[in-house]
Amino acid sequence: MSQHKSLNLTKFVEPLPIPPVLQPLRKDDNFTYYEISMTQFQMSLHQELNPTTVWGYEGSYPGPTIEVESGEQVYIKWLNKLPSTHLLPIDHTVHGAQKELPDVRTVTHVHGAIVKPESDGYPEAWFTKDFAQTGPYFVHEIYHYANPMQACGLWYHDHTMGITRLNVYAGLAGMYIIRDQRERSFHFPAGPYEIPLVIQDKSLNHDGSLYYPRQTDPPVAGLETSIVPEFFGDLNLVNGKVWPYLKVEPRKYRFRLLNAASCRFYQLSLSSGQFFYQIGTDGGLMEHPIGIQQLLLSPAERADVIIDFSNMEGQRIILHNTAPAVFPGGDAPDPRTTGIVMEFRVEQSLTHIDISAIPASMGALPLLDLTQISKYRNLVLDSTMDHFGRHVMLLDSKMWDDPISEKPLLGSTELWAFLNITGQTHPMHVHLGFFQLIDRIPFDAERYQKDGTILLTGPPIPPDPEERGWKDTIRANHGEITRIVKHFTTYTGRYVWHCHMVEHEDYEMMRPFLVVRDSTEQPFE
């Protein structure tokens, strides 16, 4: 494999782009309708480079922000208008990416959404350009989102079996924000003072094109293209721009943070040493704001934060990253490149008096009742080797095509315990809404690998303050039992749970689950 040479690009030379808010094609009291096209186009990721060919929704990378109201009946027709040749190298040995399948296939998942299974973006519900070919679980061209949840910041991205990592890296991702009156009543910073920050890492070639490795290092003999264990880029992008700056007024701003990277964790801090005031998690507002100087986001996690730039006139503040890759025991980020995310410049005059608020409380969070748990599931995060000698990360020692083993009953509450024996942290995502983190319990991973004994080595560790809210993605650390509780209350049918490091997800670290009305129900095959 030829070693990729990092580019030496000037930092903070271009302003942060703000993705546009998408306008619906039709909207009345009963429903809202969008048509959203996926296309290939060129855009400048940095002014010192040639334009980069990317994929995006509605000609935008990241895609436009979709803003809806809680309970709004939204219908979206996702349209594949991409060319027939993929931008990036496909490994046809990966399950779901066989040579007989079309190279360019897409299916969009609104991450965190509570939807019927046919609108969830199931990995095998893919479709090609103009729906000419469809996957075995494709049902409808138009997806329905009922948005039956409180105000929260979700995101949408491609979820195609075997090539999710390539489609998202090419640019198929964007924010999906749900609003409600309760959220408005708190008078958070709004309008131009509320800004999404979609953070990703990429590597670029000298001609500006996207770099993605064709092979592992060392390469796999006999294969032109091999899936890599993890991908880490050497440049950080925010809203599709490499190391941008944002001019701000000396006042409070609300930032909707999203880690949309393939595998990179971000441990964010401000060079000024000031606090992030976190007000929300993946699934909406927390009980009360917390002031933190460091914020850890694994891939797919979101945080809703307020930064107060009052009394900071004239200052330039860098958003830093200190998370190792692989997390937590890998290489520290280069302080000159991957250790830097963007810059805030407090150089705008105050337009008017800042009357936005950081409330003392946002109201009690309803805790799921642990006495109502009807099923406890121990789910092991482990790995094996394939016949090429590559590591394959697995869930409970099962492959994607093995029979479905998780069949929660509709209306039931379950405790899922992730036992991680892999040596690294995995961001675990369960589809169909949100769950709550109970705790993490240290255990002897080596002993478990040896004879299956669960030997606890310490007391339960309560959730970090920034995790105390509704979650749909959670860090499962090596040598810990990460316990979550989830209520399966809305729809029956087939969904998925997986690691959200997309290289892992694409290569078997993903499993279907089936919500059933009674325990005798069998999945439709």
Short mmCIF file of C-alpha atoms in Angstrom, two decimals:
data_model
loop_
_atom_site.label_atom_id
_atom_site.label_comp_id
_atom_site.label_asym_id
_atom_site.label_seq_id
_atom_site.Cartn_x
_atom_site.Cartn_y
_atom_site.Cartn_z
CA MET A 1 0.00 0.00 0.00
CA SER A 2 1.42 3.39 -0.93
CA GLN A 3 1.70 5.62 2.13
CA HIS A 4 -0.56 8.66 1.99
CA LYS A 5 1.34 11.95 2.27
CA SER A 6 -0.36 14.54 4.46
CA LEU A 7 -1.01 17.97 3.00
CA ASN A 8 0.39 21.12 4.58
CA LEU A 9 -2.62 23.44 4.41
CA THR A 10 -2.97 26.86 6.03
CA LYS A 11 -5.40 26.88 8.95
CA PHE A 12 -8.29 29.24 9.57
CA VAL A 13 -8.26 30.90 6.14
CA GLU A 14 -11.92 30.30 5.24
CA PRO A 15 -15.16 30.94 7.12
CA LEU A 16 -17.27 28.12 8.48
CA PRO A 17 -20.05 27.25 6.02
CA ILE A 18 -23.54 26.97 7.54
CA PRO A 19 -25.62 24.25 5.84
CA PRO A 20 -28.88 25.69 4.50
CA VAL A 21 -32.21 24.70 6.06
CA LEU A 22 -34.08 22.61 3.50
CA GLN A 23 -37.47 23.87 2.36
CA PRO A 24 -40.19 21.26 1.71
CA LEU A 25 -41.83 20.83 -1.68
CA ARG A 26 -45.26 20.82 -0.06
CA LYS A 27 -46.52 21.60 3.43
CA ASP A 28 -49.99 21.89 4.94
CA ASP A 29 -51.67 21.13 8.27
CA ASN A 30 -51.61 17.38 7.62
CA PHE A 31 -48.19 16.59 6.21
CA THR A 32 -44.86 17.91 4.94
CA TYR A 33 -43.24 16.47 1.80
CA TYR A 34 -39.61 16.62 0.68
CA GLU A 35 -37.79 15.16 -2.28
CA ILE A 36 -34.08 14.92 -1.56
CA SER A 37 -31.62 13.98 -4.28
CA MET A 38 -28.21 12.40 -3.80
CA THR A 39 -25.80 13.65 -6.47
CA GLN A 40 -22.12 13.91 -7.31
CA PHE A 41 -20.61 17.39 -7.56
CA GLN A 42 -17.47 19.37 -6.92
CA MET A 43 -16.87 21.74 -4.03
CA SER A 44 -13.92 23.45 -2.41
CA LEU A 45 -12.88 21.92 0.91
CA HIS A 46 -9.93 24.33 1.23
CA GLN A 47 -8.92 27.31 -0.92
CA GLU A 48 -5.38 25.98 -1.44
CA LEU A 49 -6.70 22.86 -3.17
CA ASN A 50 -8.52 22.09 -6.39
CA PRO A 51 -12.24 21.42 -5.93
CA THR A 52 -13.02 17.97 -4.54
CA THR A 53 -15.52 15.57 -6.10
CA VAL A 54 -17.96 14.55 -3.36
CA TRP A 55 -21.43 13.13 -2.93
CA GLY A 56 -24.14 14.98 -1.09
CA TYR A 57 -27.84 15.56 -0.51
CA GLU A 58 -29.34 18.39 -2.55
CA GLY A 59 -25.93 19.42 -3.89
CA SER A 60 -24.60 20.08 -0.41
CA TYR A 61 -21.90 18.42 1.72
CA PRO A 62 -22.83 18.03 4.47
CA GLY A 63 -26.45 17.86 3.43
CA PRO A 64 -28.91 20.65 4.20
CA THR A 65 -30.35 20.74 7.70
CA ILE A 66 -33.85 19.31 7.93
CA GLU A 67 -35.88 21.12 10.60
CA VAL A 68 -39.23 19.67 11.69
CA GLU A 69 -41.68 20.07 14.55
CA SER A 70 -42.27 17.38 17.16
CA GLY A 71 -45.22 15.29 15.90
CA GLU A 72 -45.03 16.72 12.39
CA GLN A 73 -45.94 14.12 9.75
CA VAL A 74 -42.98 14.28 7.38
CA TYR A 75 -42.65 12.30 4.15
CA ILE A 76 -39.35 12.14 2.30
CA LYS A 77 -38.59 10.64 -1.09
CA TRP A 78 -34.85 9.99 -1.09
CA LEU A 79 -33.67 10.00 -4.73
CA ASN A 80 -30.47 8.32 -5.90
CA LYS A 81 -29.15 10.45 -8.78
CA LEU A 82 -25.54 9.30 -8.44
CA PRO A 83 -23.33 8.00 -11.27
CA SER A 84 -22.96 4.23 -11.68
CA THR A 85 -19.26 4.24 -10.71
CA HIS A 86 -18.26 4.65 -7.06
CA LEU A 87 -15.88 7.41 -6.00
CA LEU A 88 -14.05 5.07 -3.63
CA PRO A 89 -12.59 1.53 -3.66
CA ILE A 90 -15.11 -1.25 -2.91
CA ASP A 91 -14.02 -4.45 -1.19
CA HIS A 92 -16.22 -7.11 -2.80
CA THR A 93 -15.26 -9.68 -0.14
CA VAL A 94 -17.36 -7.75 2.40
CA HIS A 95 -20.79 -9.25 3.00
CA GLY A 96 -23.42 -7.18 1.22
CA ALA A 97 -20.91 -5.75 -1.29
CA GLN A 98 -20.54 -8.75 -3.59
CA LYS A 99 -19.50 -8.21 -7.20
CA GLU A 100 -22.91 -9.17 -8.55
CA LEU A 101 -24.51 -6.20 -6.76
CA PRO A 102 -24.49 -2.72 -8.31
CA ASP A 103 -21.55 -0.67 -7.02
CA VAL A 104 -23.59 2.46 -6.30
CA ARG A 105 -26.48 1.76 -3.95
CA THR A 106 -27.92 3.99 -1.23
CA VAL A 107 -30.44 3.94 1.60
CA THR A 108 -30.85 6.80 4.08
CA HIS A 109 -31.21 6.30 7.84
CA VAL A 110 -32.35 9.12 10.09
CA HIS A 111 -30.20 8.28 13.09
CA GLY A 112 -32.25 8.28 16.30
CA ALA A 113 -35.61 8.39 14.54
CA ILE A 114 -38.62 6.44 15.80
CA VAL A 115 -40.09 5.08 12.59
CA LYS A 116 -41.73 1.98 11.14
CA PRO A 117 -39.11 -0.50 9.84
CA GLU A 118 -39.78 0.27 6.17
CA SER A 119 -38.74 3.90 6.82
CA ASP A 120 -35.68 3.17 8.99
CA GLY A 121 -33.10 2.84 6.23
CA TYR A 122 -32.51 -0.88 6.77
CA PRO A 123 -29.11 -1.80 5.28
CA GLU A 124 -30.63 -4.27 2.80
CA ALA A 125 -33.39 -1.86 1.70
CA TRP A 126 -31.00 -0.13 -0.72
CA PHE A 127 -31.87 1.22 -4.16
CA THR A 128 -29.99 2.37 -7.24
CA LYS A 129 -30.50 5.35 -9.53
CA ASP A 130 -34.20 5.99 -10.19
CA PHE A 131 -35.04 2.82 -8.18
CA ALA A 132 -33.97 0.66 -11.15
CA GLN A 133 -32.73 -2.02 -8.73
CA THR A 134 -33.66 -2.48 -5.09
CA GLY A 135 -32.48 -4.61 -2.18
CA PRO A 136 -34.42 -7.52 -0.66
CA TYR A 137 -35.94 -5.41 2.13
CA PHE A 138 -36.89 -2.38 0.02
CA VAL A 139 -40.59 -1.56 0.56
CA HIS A 140 -41.44 2.10 -0.20
CA GLU A 141 -39.91 4.88 -2.27
CA ILE A 142 -41.30 7.43 0.20
CA TYR A 143 -40.32 7.28 3.89
CA HIS A 144 -42.61 8.47 6.67
CA TYR A 145 -41.25 10.22 9.78
CA ALA A 146 -43.87 10.87 12.47
CA ASN A 147 -41.32 12.54 14.80
CA PRO A 148 -42.99 11.39 18.06
CA MET A 149 -40.26 12.74 20.32
CA GLN A 150 -39.20 15.85 22.17
CA ALA A 151 -36.94 18.47 20.59
CA CYS A 152 -33.56 16.93 19.78
CA GLY A 153 -30.73 16.93 17.28
CA LEU A 154 -30.62 13.84 15.04
CA TRP A 155 -28.71 13.30 11.82
CA TYR A 156 -29.27 11.47 8.57
CA HIS A 157 -26.73 9.42 6.66
CA ASP A 158 -26.34 6.54 4.27
CA HIS A 159 -26.68 3.03 5.72
CA THR A 160 -26.12 0.69 2.76
CA MET A 161 -24.98 -2.85 3.51
CA GLY A 162 -21.24 -3.30 2.99
CA ILE A 163 -20.52 0.24 1.73
CA THR A 164 -21.82 2.57 4.46
CA ARG A 165 -18.25 3.68 5.22
CA LEU A 166 -17.68 4.69 1.59
CA ASN A 167 -21.01 6.44 1.04
CA VAL A 168 -20.78 8.49 4.24
CA TYR A 169 -17.11 9.33 3.64
CA ALA A 170 -18.06 10.50 0.12
CA GLY A 171 -20.40 13.03 1.79
CA LEU A 172 -23.84 11.50 2.42
CA ALA A 173 -24.66 12.97 5.84
CA GLY A 174 -26.58 15.91 7.30
CA MET A 175 -28.40 17.21 10.41
CA TYR A 176 -32.07 16.55 11.25
CA ILE A 177 -33.37 18.80 14.02
CA ILE A 178 -36.71 18.40 15.82
CA ARG A 179 -38.24 21.47 17.53
CA ASP A 180 -41.00 21.92 20.10
CA GLN A 181 -42.62 24.64 22.20
CA ARG A 182 -41.03 23.44 25.44
CA GLU A 183 -37.57 23.95 23.99
CA ARG A 184 -38.51 27.43 22.74
CA SER A 185 -39.71 28.40 26.22
CA PHE A 186 -36.13 28.26 27.54
CA HIS A 187 -34.94 31.07 25.23
CA PHE A 188 -31.72 29.39 24.17
CA PRO A 189 -29.62 31.24 21.59
CA ALA A 190 -31.51 30.92 18.30
CA GLY A 191 -31.55 31.97 14.67
CA PRO A 192 -28.06 33.03 13.54
CA TYR A 193 -26.79 32.21 17.05
CA GLU A 194 -27.62 28.50 16.75
CA ILE A 195 -25.17 26.68 14.49
CA PRO A 196 -24.67 23.00 13.60
CA LEU A 197 -21.06 21.78 13.69
CA VAL A 198 -20.67 18.55 11.69
CA ILE A 199 -17.14 17.31 12.46
CA GLN A 200 -15.37 14.73 10.29
CA ASP A 201 -11.82 13.73 9.47
CA LYS A 202 -10.65 13.12 5.92
CA SER A 203 -7.48 12.69 3.93
CA LEU A 204 -7.03 14.45 0.61
CA ASN A 205 -4.71 13.88 -2.32
CA HIS A 206 -2.58 16.72 -3.72
CA ASP A 207 -5.10 17.22 -6.55
CA GLY A 208 -7.83 17.81 -3.95
CA SER A 209 -9.53 14.43 -4.44
CA LEU A 210 -10.67 12.30 -1.53
CA TYR A 211 -8.12 9.76 -0.35
CA TYR A 212 -9.34 6.46 1.04
CA PRO A 213 -6.98 3.47 1.36
CA ARG A 214 -7.38 0.63 -1.11
CA GLN A 215 -5.60 -1.80 1.17
CA THR A 216 -4.67 -2.57 4.73
CA ASP A 217 -1.06 -2.12 5.83
CA PRO A 218 0.49 -4.59 5.11
CA PRO A 219 -1.74 -5.33 2.10
CA VAL A 220 -3.79 -8.50 1.77
CA ALA A 221 -2.25 -10.72 -0.88
CA GLY A 222 -4.55 -11.57 -3.78
CA LEU A 223 -6.92 -8.63 -3.23
CA GLU A 224 -6.94 -5.37 -5.15
CA THR A 225 -9.03 -3.73 -2.44
CA SER A 226 -9.34 -4.70 1.22
CA ILE A 227 -11.47 -3.25 3.99
CA VAL A 228 -9.26 -1.51 6.57
CA PRO A 229 -9.68 -2.15 10.32
CA GLU A 230 -10.28 1.57 11.01
CA PHE A 231 -9.92 4.74 8.97
CA PHE A 232 -8.45 7.95 10.41
CA GLY A 233 -8.01 11.01 8.22
CA ASP A 234 -5.25 13.57 8.73
CA LEU A 235 -7.41 16.69 8.34
CA ASN A 236 -10.41 17.82 10.38
CA LEU A 237 -13.37 19.32 8.54
CA VAL A 238 -16.30 21.20 10.05
CA ASN A 239 -19.40 21.57 7.86
CA GLY A 240 -17.34 20.46 4.87
CA LYS A 241 -14.43 22.89 5.28
CA VAL A 242 -10.89 22.09 6.45
CA TRP A 243 -10.00 24.02 9.65
CA PRO A 244 -12.47 26.89 9.19
CA TYR A 245 -12.98 29.94 11.37
CA LEU A 246 -16.22 31.41 12.64
CA LYS A 247 -16.59 35.10 13.47
CA VAL A 248 -18.84 35.52 16.48
CA GLU A 249 -20.27 38.32 18.56
CA PRO A 250 -19.37 38.66 22.28
CA ARG A 251 -22.51 36.79 23.38
CA LYS A 252 -23.91 33.28 23.85
CA TYR A 253 -24.10 30.82 20.94
CA ARG A 254 -25.76 27.42 20.74
CA PHE A 255 -23.83 24.74 18.84
CA ARG A 256 -25.31 21.42 17.72
CA LEU A 257 -22.21 19.21 17.73
CA LEU A 258 -22.10 15.99 15.71
CA ASN A 259 -19.20 13.57 15.41
CA ALA A 260 -19.80 12.29 11.86
CA ALA A 261 -16.33 10.72 11.52
CA SER A 262 -15.77 7.15 10.40
CA CYS A 263 -13.83 5.99 13.48
CA ARG A 264 -12.25 9.03 15.13
CA PHE A 265 -13.32 10.03 18.65
CA TYR A 266 -13.15 13.74 19.51
CA GLN A 267 -12.22 15.03 22.96
CA LEU A 268 -13.05 18.70 22.50
CA SER A 269 -11.79 21.66 24.51
CA LEU A 270 -11.37 25.41 24.01
CA SER A 271 -7.92 27.02 24.03
CA SER A 272 -9.31 29.77 26.29
CA GLY A 273 -10.02 27.16 28.98
CA GLN A 274 -13.65 28.22 29.11
CA PHE A 275 -16.64 25.94 29.61
CA PHE A 276 -19.05 24.28 27.28
CA TYR A 277 -22.50 24.51 28.86
CA GLN A 278 -24.08 21.27 27.72
CA ILE A 279 -27.87 21.36 27.59
CA GLY A 280 -28.67 18.22 25.60
CA THR A 281 -27.60 14.73 24.57
CA ASP A 282 -28.48 12.61 21.51
CA GLY A 283 -32.16 12.46 22.45
CA GLY A 284 -32.87 15.97 23.65
CA LEU A 285 -32.58 18.25 26.67
CA MET A 286 -30.96 17.16 29.92
CA GLU A 287 -32.36 17.86 33.41
CA HIS A 288 -30.03 20.81 33.90
CA PRO A 289 -27.06 22.36 32.11
CA ILE A 290 -23.58 21.18 33.04
CA GLY A 291 -20.36 23.16 32.68
CA ILE A 292 -17.52 21.05 31.29
CA GLN A 293 -14.10 21.97 29.91
CA GLN A 294 -13.74 18.75 27.91
CA LEU A 295 -16.40 17.00 25.85
CA LEU A 296 -15.87 13.48 24.51
CA LEU A 297 -17.86 12.46 21.43
CA SER A 298 -17.55 9.02 19.88
CA PRO A 299 -18.65 8.53 16.24
CA ALA A 300 -22.38 9.35 15.80
CA GLU A 301 -22.78 10.99 19.23
CA ARG A 302 -24.20 14.50 19.46
CA ALA A 303 -24.04 17.19 22.10
CA ASP A 304 -26.13 20.34 22.39
CA VAL A 305 -23.93 23.03 23.95
CA ILE A 306 -23.87 26.77 24.63
CA ILE A 307 -20.58 28.70 24.54
CA ASP A 308 -20.55 32.18 26.04
CA PHE A 309 -18.22 34.56 24.23
CA SER A 310 -19.21 37.56 26.39
CA ASN A 311 -16.24 39.67 27.55
CA MET A 312 -14.01 37.86 25.02
CA GLU A 313 -13.83 40.69 22.45
CA GLY A 314 -10.88 40.43 20.09
CA GLN A 315 -9.91 36.93 21.17
CA ARG A 316 -9.27 33.99 18.87
CA ILE A 317 -10.19 30.67 20.45
CA ILE A 318 -9.18 27.30 18.98
CA LEU A 319 -11.35 24.22 19.32
CA HIS A 320 -8.88 21.43 20.13
CA ASN A 321 -9.10 17.64 19.98
CA THR A 322 -7.04 15.40 22.28
CA ALA A 323 -8.67 11.97 21.73
CA PRO A 324 -6.28 9.16 20.73
CA ALA A 325 -6.93 7.10 17.61
CA VAL A 326 -7.66 4.19 18.10
CA PHE A 327 -9.53 5.17 21.30
CA PRO A 328 -8.47 5.00 24.09
CA GLY A 329 -5.02 3.41 23.65
CA GLY A 330 -3.93 4.62 20.21
CA ASP A 331 -1.78 7.49 19.00
CA ALA A 332 -2.40 10.97 20.34
CA PRO A 333 -3.57 13.42 17.67
CA ASP A 334 -0.90 15.57 16.03
CA PRO A 335 -1.24 18.96 17.78
CA ARG A 336 -0.57 20.66 14.41
CA THR A 337 -3.25 18.78 12.44
CA THR A 338 -5.80 16.33 13.88
CA GLY A 339 -5.48 18.04 17.27
CA ILE A 340 -7.07 21.19 15.80
CA VAL A 341 -10.72 21.40 14.73
CA MET A 342 -11.58 25.07 14.04
CA GLU A 343 -11.24 28.63 15.36
CA PHE A 344 -13.71 31.06 16.89
CA ARG A 345 -12.97 34.76 16.33
CA VAL A 346 -14.75 37.13 18.69
CA GLU A 347 -14.52 39.96 16.17
CA GLN A 348 -18.13 40.84 15.35
CA SER A 349 -19.85 43.77 16.99
CA LEU A 350 -22.76 42.95 19.27
CA THR A 351 -25.87 43.35 17.12
CA HIS A 352 -28.20 43.77 20.07
CA ILE A 353 -28.35 42.89 23.75
CA ASP A 354 -28.11 39.15 24.34
CA ILE A 355 -31.35 38.09 26.02
CA SER A 356 -30.83 34.36 25.46
CA ALA A 357 -30.58 32.19 28.57
CA ILE A 358 -28.85 29.21 30.12
CA PRO A 359 -31.66 28.04 32.44
CA ALA A 360 -30.90 26.55 35.84
CA SER A 361 -33.12 23.56 35.04
CA MET A 362 -34.91 22.08 32.04
CA GLY A 363 -37.22 19.83 34.07
CA ALA A 364 -36.99 16.28 35.39
CA LEU A 365 -35.87 13.52 33.07
CA PRO A 366 -38.25 10.55 33.24
CA LEU A 367 -36.07 7.60 34.24
CA LEU A 368 -36.95 4.21 32.82
CA ASP A 369 -38.21 1.93 35.58
CA LEU A 370 -35.60 -0.76 36.24
CA THR A 371 -38.16 -2.85 38.16
CA GLN A 372 -40.06 -3.30 34.89
CA ILE A 373 -37.17 -4.96 33.03
CA SER A 374 -38.47 -8.19 31.53
CA LYS A 375 -35.29 -9.38 29.79
CA TYR A 376 -31.58 -9.12 30.54
CA ARG A 377 -29.24 -9.67 27.60
CA ASN A 378 -25.49 -10.11 27.86
CA LEU A 379 -24.09 -9.11 24.46
CA VAL A 380 -20.39 -9.66 23.87
CA LEU A 381 -18.27 -7.38 21.68
CA ASP A 382 -15.56 -9.67 20.37
CA SER A 383 -13.53 -10.47 17.26
CA THR A 384 -12.24 -13.28 15.09
CA MET A 385 -10.05 -13.66 11.99
CA ASP A 386 -11.32 -14.18 8.45
CA HIS A 387 -9.68 -16.44 5.86
CA PHE A 388 -7.53 -13.52 4.64
CA GLY A 389 -6.09 -13.09 8.15
CA ARG A 390 -8.04 -9.88 8.78
CA HIS A 391 -9.66 -9.02 12.10
CA VAL A 392 -13.45 -9.19 12.04
CA MET A 393 -15.24 -7.39 14.87
CA LEU A 394 -18.37 -9.29 15.96
CA LEU A 395 -21.43 -8.92 18.16
CA ASP A 396 -21.99 -11.97 20.35
CA SER A 397 -19.78 -14.07 18.03
CA LYS A 398 -22.45 -13.85 15.32
CA MET A 399 -22.32 -12.74 11.69
CA TRP A 400 -24.96 -10.53 10.07
CA ASP A 401 -26.69 -13.49 8.40
CA ASP A 402 -26.94 -15.67 11.52
CA PRO A 403 -30.49 -16.18 12.85
CA ILE A 404 -31.92 -13.21 14.75
CA SER A 405 -31.32 -13.71 18.48
CA GLU A 406 -32.67 -10.41 19.92
CA LYS A 407 -36.47 -10.34 19.73
CA PRO A 408 -37.83 -7.84 22.26
CA LEU A 409 -41.57 -7.88 22.87
CA LEU A 410 -43.53 -4.78 21.92
CA GLY A 411 -44.16 -2.77 25.09
CA SER A 412 -41.37 -4.45 27.05
CA THR A 413 -38.36 -2.93 28.80
CA GLU A 414 -35.00 -4.67 28.37
CA LEU A 415 -31.53 -4.32 29.83
CA TRP A 416 -28.74 -4.81 27.28
CA ALA A 417 -25.26 -5.34 28.75
CA PHE A 418 -22.36 -4.90 26.30
CA LEU A 419 -19.34 -6.97 27.46
CA ASN A 420 -16.36 -5.57 25.57
CA ILE A 421 -13.33 -7.87 25.19
CA THR A 422 -11.87 -6.31 22.01
CA GLY A 423 -9.18 -3.99 23.42
CA GLN A 424 -10.80 -0.75 22.21
CA THR A 425 -13.90 1.37 22.78
CA HIS A 426 -16.90 0.91 20.48
CA PRO A 427 -19.75 3.43 20.05
CA MET A 428 -22.82 1.16 20.20
CA HIS A 429 -25.95 2.35 18.41
CA VAL A 430 -29.39 0.76 18.75
CA HIS A 431 -31.99 1.80 16.19
CA LEU A 432 -35.58 2.82 17.00
CA GLY A 433 -35.24 5.80 19.29
CA PHE A 434 -33.42 6.22 22.57
CA PHE A 435 -32.21 4.42 25.67
CA GLN A 436 -30.63 5.36 29.01
CA LEU A 437 -27.20 4.40 30.28
CA ILE A 438 -27.37 2.69 33.69
CA ASP A 439 -23.67 2.21 34.44
CA ARG A 440 -20.41 0.58 33.40
CA ILE A 441 -19.00 -2.26 35.50
CA PRO A 442 -15.31 -3.27 35.20
CA PHE A 443 -14.75 -7.01 34.61
CA ASP A 444 -11.87 -9.35 33.81
CA ALA A 445 -11.96 -9.52 29.98
CA GLU A 446 -9.07 -12.00 29.79
CA ARG A 447 -10.77 -14.38 32.21
CA TYR A 448 -13.99 -14.13 30.21
CA GLN A 449 -12.13 -14.97 26.97
CA LYS A 450 -10.52 -17.94 28.70
CA ASP A 451 -13.53 -19.69 30.21
CA GLY A 452 -16.62 -17.46 29.91
CA THR A 453 -16.62 -16.46 33.59
CA ILE A 454 -17.84 -12.93 34.34
CA LEU A 455 -15.55 -11.78 37.15
CA LEU A 456 -16.32 -8.22 38.26
CA THR A 457 -13.21 -6.23 39.19
CA GLY A 458 -14.70 -3.04 40.59
CA PRO A 459 -17.89 -1.23 41.57
CA PRO A 460 -20.32 0.12 38.94
CA ILE A 461 -19.25 3.43 37.37
CA PRO A 462 -22.18 5.85 37.00
CA PRO A 463 -22.72 7.67 33.69
CA ASP A 464 -20.53 10.69 33.03
CA PRO A 465 -22.44 13.96 33.57
CA GLU A 466 -22.56 14.56 29.79
CA GLU A 467 -24.24 11.15 29.25
CA ARG A 468 -27.11 11.68 31.68
CA GLY A 469 -29.93 12.00 29.24
CA TRP A 470 -31.57 10.14 26.38
CA LYS A 471 -28.96 8.41 24.22
CA ASP A 472 -28.95 6.39 21.01
CA THR A 473 -25.16 5.84 20.84
CA ILE A 474 -22.97 5.00 23.83
CA ARG A 475 -19.30 4.26 24.46
CA ALA A 476 -18.72 0.61 25.37
CA ASN A 477 -15.19 0.51 26.81
CA HIS A 478 -12.88 -2.49 26.82
CA GLY A 479 -12.99 -4.48 30.06
CA GLU A 480 -16.32 -2.97 31.07
CA ILE A 481 -19.93 -4.13 31.02
CA THR A 482 -21.85 -1.16 29.64
CA ARG A 483 -25.49 -1.49 30.72
CA ILE A 484 -28.34 0.31 28.98
CA VAL A 485 -32.10 0.14 29.46
CA LYS A 486 -34.50 0.52 26.52
CA HIS A 487 -38.29 0.49 26.22
CA PHE A 488 -39.59 -1.07 22.98
CA THR A 489 -42.90 0.72 22.79
CA THR A 490 -43.69 1.99 19.30
CA TYR A 491 -43.41 -0.35 16.31
CA THR A 492 -42.86 -4.01 15.52
CA GLY A 493 -40.49 -5.21 12.83
CA ARG A 494 -36.86 -5.50 11.86
CA TYR A 495 -34.21 -2.99 12.96
CA VAL A 496 -30.45 -3.10 13.60
CA TRP A 497 -27.90 -2.55 16.37
CA HIS A 498 -24.24 -2.04 15.61
CA CYS A 499 -20.93 -0.38 16.32
CA HIS A 500 -20.89 3.08 14.73
CA MET A 501 -17.25 2.93 13.72
CA VAL A 502 -18.38 2.42 10.14
CA GLU A 503 -15.46 0.22 9.11
CA HIS A 504 -16.55 -2.16 11.90
CA GLU A 505 -20.22 -1.84 11.02
CA ASP A 506 -19.56 -2.67 7.38
CA TYR A 507 -17.58 -5.78 8.25
CA GLU A 508 -19.96 -7.80 10.45
CA MET A 509 -20.19 -5.68 13.64
CA MET A 510 -23.90 -5.19 13.00
CA ARG A 511 -26.87 -7.40 13.81
CA PRO A 512 -30.61 -7.27 13.11
CA PHE A 513 -33.13 -7.31 15.94
CA LEU A 514 -36.85 -7.93 15.70
CA VAL A 515 -39.55 -6.26 17.79
CA VAL A 516 -42.40 -8.79 18.06
CA ARG A 517 -45.97 -8.81 19.37
CA ASP A 518 -45.55 -12.25 20.94
CA SER A 519 -42.63 -14.58 21.58
CA THR A 520 -43.67 -17.08 18.88
CA GLU A 521 -43.38 -14.52 16.06
CA GLN A 522 -40.79 -15.38 13.44
CA PRO A 523 -38.90 -12.93 11.21
CA PHE A 524 -39.89 -12.62 7.58
CA GLU A 525 -36.96 -13.96 5.55
#
